[in-house]
C-alpha atoms as one frame of an Amber mdcrd trajectory, in Angstrom:
protein
 -22.870 -48.537  39.110 -26.287 -47.286  39.730 -27.774 -44.715  37.172 -27.564
 -41.992  39.706 -23.488 -42.254  40.084 -23.637 -42.540  36.107 -25.275 -39.641
  35.762 -23.138 -37.548  37.573 -20.028 -39.108  35.813 -21.812 -38.152  32.682
 -20.704 -34.186  32.149 -17.385 -34.948  33.168 -17.410 -37.997  30.146 -19.227
 -35.460  28.014 -16.111 -32.510  28.766 -12.952 -34.630  28.257 -14.805 -35.631
  24.609 -15.019 -32.637  23.884 -11.499 -31.227  25.446  -9.880 -34.589  23.547
 -11.716 -34.916  20.645  -8.966 -34.786  18.324  -6.895 -37.041  20.522  -9.526
 -39.596  19.885 -10.015 -39.230  16.612  -6.259 -40.061  16.138  -6.526 -43.150
  18.458  -9.285 -44.271  16.250  -7.111 -43.882  13.314  -3.823 -45.605  14.403
  -5.193 -47.895  16.669  -8.527 -49.129  16.092  -9.011 -48.662  12.218  -5.437
 -50.052  11.642  -5.647 -53.272  13.574  -9.028 -53.897  11.703  -7.435 -53.764
   8.103  -4.486 -55.294   9.412  -6.060 -58.349  10.293  -8.456 -58.095   7.204
  -5.795 -57.801   4.833  -2.911 -59.423   6.277  -0.505 -56.823   5.394   0.902
 -54.003   8.011   0.176 -50.167   6.994   3.513 -49.891   5.521   2.997 -52.432
   3.165  -0.598 -51.454   2.350   1.140 -48.068   1.885   4.159 -49.138  -0.458
   1.218 -51.028  -2.896  -0.375 -48.085  -3.023   3.154 -45.894  -4.005   3.613
 -49.150  -6.511   0.880 -48.223  -8.553   0.590 -44.243  -8.022   4.476 -42.658
  -7.857   6.692 -42.409 -10.670  10.092 -44.745  -9.607  13.152 -42.803  -9.560
  11.215 -39.490  -8.479  11.575 -38.951  -4.437   9.593 -35.686  -4.531   6.701
 -37.880  -6.133   6.738 -40.815  -4.142   6.849 -38.749  -0.989   3.201 -36.710
  -2.539   1.962 -40.032  -2.853   2.604 -41.262   0.330   1.374 -37.622   1.876
  -2.200 -38.362  -0.455  -2.253 -42.182   0.498  -1.934 -40.980   4.259  -4.359
 -37.613   4.180  -7.219 -39.988   1.789  -6.644 -43.790   2.686  -4.950 -44.298
   5.947  -3.143 -42.226   8.585   0.516 -43.345   8.126   1.926 -41.543  11.244
   4.721 -39.979   9.241   6.750 -37.079   9.377   4.479 -34.812   6.782   5.328
 -31.880   4.957   5.269 -29.257   7.480   8.183 -30.995   9.293   9.605 -32.453
   5.733  10.353 -28.453   4.937  11.883 -28.152   8.102  14.092 -30.981   7.925
  15.176 -30.592   4.316  16.112 -26.833   4.764  18.077 -27.745   7.722  19.916
 -30.575   6.405  20.663 -28.232   2.649  21.717 -25.449   5.130  24.137 -28.038
   7.423  25.469 -30.071   3.895  26.315 -32.839   6.308  29.030 -34.917   5.085
  27.132 -38.324   6.769  23.755 -38.599   8.175  22.573 -40.804  11.066  19.050
 -41.346  11.424  17.912 -43.532  13.867  14.035 -44.905  13.228  13.370 -45.574
   9.345   9.957 -46.228   9.789   8.466 -46.585   6.109  11.710 -44.652   4.829
   9.680 -41.032   4.614  12.024 -39.291   6.412  14.834 -41.223   4.570  13.863
 -39.834   1.201  13.692 -36.125   2.604  17.077 -36.367   3.613  18.590 -38.299
   0.712  17.710 -35.972  -2.082  18.803 -32.989   0.444  21.943 -33.962   0.680
  25.079 -32.127  -1.090  26.861 -34.725  -3.808  28.883 -37.764  -2.104  27.322
 -37.309   1.300  26.664 -40.601   2.718  22.948 -41.707   4.808  23.030 -44.267
   7.485  19.654 -44.900   8.507  18.771 -47.711  11.253  15.158 -49.680  11.429
  14.618 -52.777  14.337  11.408 -54.407  12.675  12.985 -56.370   9.894   9.014
 -56.357   8.071   9.116 -52.463   8.363  12.852 -52.400   7.388  12.026 -54.547
   3.881   9.213 -51.948   3.094  11.793 -49.012   3.455  13.889 -50.834   1.942
  12.072 -51.514  -1.438  11.048 -47.491  -0.997  14.540 -46.129  -0.945  15.557
 -48.037  -3.990  12.793 -47.334  -5.689  13.554 -43.512  -5.213  16.657 -44.153
  -7.316  19.098 -44.072  -3.942  22.164 -46.959  -4.286  23.408 -48.453  -1.168
  26.339 -46.349  -1.395  24.377 -43.419  -0.692  21.754 -44.813   1.495  21.936
 -47.760   3.605  19.548 -49.566   5.917  21.225 -51.515   9.153  18.527 -53.775
  10.451  18.804 -53.393  14.225  18.119 -51.693  17.227  19.616 -48.706  17.837
  21.089 -49.740  21.283  23.080 -52.662  19.529  23.671 -51.063  16.338  25.472
 -47.499  18.061  28.210 -49.193  19.790  29.448 -50.749  16.422  28.592 -48.098
  13.625  32.449 -46.983  13.810  33.782 -50.570  13.185  31.379 -52.321  10.512
  30.157 -49.204   9.047  33.162 -47.209   8.873  31.174 -44.152  10.367  33.321
 -42.132  12.680  31.155 -39.584  12.608  27.838 -38.379  12.256  27.601 -34.507
  11.088  23.475 -34.558  11.339  21.602 -37.089  13.416  17.788 -37.535  13.102
  15.904 -39.641  16.395  12.755 -40.687  14.520  12.310 -43.806  16.962  10.107
 -44.568  19.866  11.093 -40.827  22.057  11.610 -42.958  25.090  14.800 -44.017
  23.506  16.181 -40.372  22.687  18.377 -39.918  25.749  19.866 -43.550  25.807
  20.844 -42.996  22.283  22.186 -39.534  22.579  24.084 -40.728  25.232  25.724
 -43.657  23.436  26.510 -41.282  20.606  28.365 -38.578  22.835  29.791 -42.279
  24.622  31.423 -43.666  21.657  32.892 -40.677  20.197  30.546 -40.318  16.980
  29.461 -36.157  17.651  31.902 -34.117  16.174  31.659 -30.639  17.653  29.209
 -28.179  15.730  27.290 -31.759  14.897  23.235 -31.258  14.889  20.832 -33.414
  16.297  17.220 -33.463  15.247  14.216 -35.142  17.496  11.121 -35.426  16.311
   8.026 -35.655  18.457   9.351 -34.137  21.220   5.988 -32.820  22.388   3.523
 -35.458  21.413   3.594 -37.846  22.618   6.687 -35.795  24.292  10.053 -36.663
  25.229  10.675 -34.406  28.591  13.873 -36.493  30.086  15.860 -36.119  26.552
  14.662 -32.147  26.823  15.648 -31.583  30.212  19.153 -33.713  29.547  19.987
 -31.515  26.688  19.025 -27.899  28.611  21.091 -29.255  31.601  23.988 -30.494
  30.409  25.312 -27.490  29.042  26.698 -29.335  26.088  23.987 -28.595  23.245
  22.658 -25.300  22.190  18.886 -25.846  21.855  16.003 -24.531  19.547  12.195
 -26.098  19.399  10.411 -25.793  15.709   6.886 -25.530  16.709   4.537 -27.812
  14.566   1.441 -30.112  14.618   1.166 -33.607  13.890   0.049 -34.237  10.261
  -3.842 -34.362   9.969  -4.174 -33.386  13.440  -3.236 -29.444  13.456  -5.175
 -29.469  17.054  -2.251 -31.703  18.488   0.798 -29.620  18.651   3.987 -31.221
  18.336   7.345 -29.708  17.988  11.365 -31.106  16.329  14.492 -30.009  18.897
  17.193 -28.804  17.297  20.488 -29.166  19.155  23.765 -27.974  18.434  26.823
 -29.701  20.212  29.238 -27.747  21.494  31.840 -30.692  22.669  32.395 -32.965
  25.329  33.174 -30.245  27.451
């Protein structure tokens, strides 16, 4: 490329960098710096976060463990977790609905799992599904460190596509009063339709879906708005540490098979 052509594109490049500077910072923190630290330490970011929690958080205190994770994500390494703002929305809805059984798809490090567990009424049960065994091992330790036993919080390792069809037979889940979709957004529609097909959503069930605006789940949102089986509401938020990057949590109320 000649210098003249390069100079002609320079204003466009500068404009894009300025307009998407927050997305560029997110890319640097979540991909470049994280990959460098993974290679340097031999540990994943979730494992480094758990090591920090072990030395700074109070065992048996889920609220303090969550605050410690927030501090680590803000001051050390960006964790790409739900964060305190979305967390307050999630906890408020769990407390309002008082579900007897909750299903979480996408445990990740266990942050949202702790939010749900500490907001559940006595005697309720939470099943959480994580496809990556190494990430699930960290989440399992975090959940038990917070003081939740296997009777209250059961972690299932496997892909949601494989786990959902056997929830009733193998895990005694007949209905999920509240579902949190927190895995990769491209799987939201598939998993919602699996829950419908296996009759795991009772009438009036609440389905919450994170990250529906960033990175986004357009097919999922289109389906839930057009199929006639859901009442939809969108809670507008942003990414933790990146308030300029807008995101949202979709709240769906299942009206029945129709």
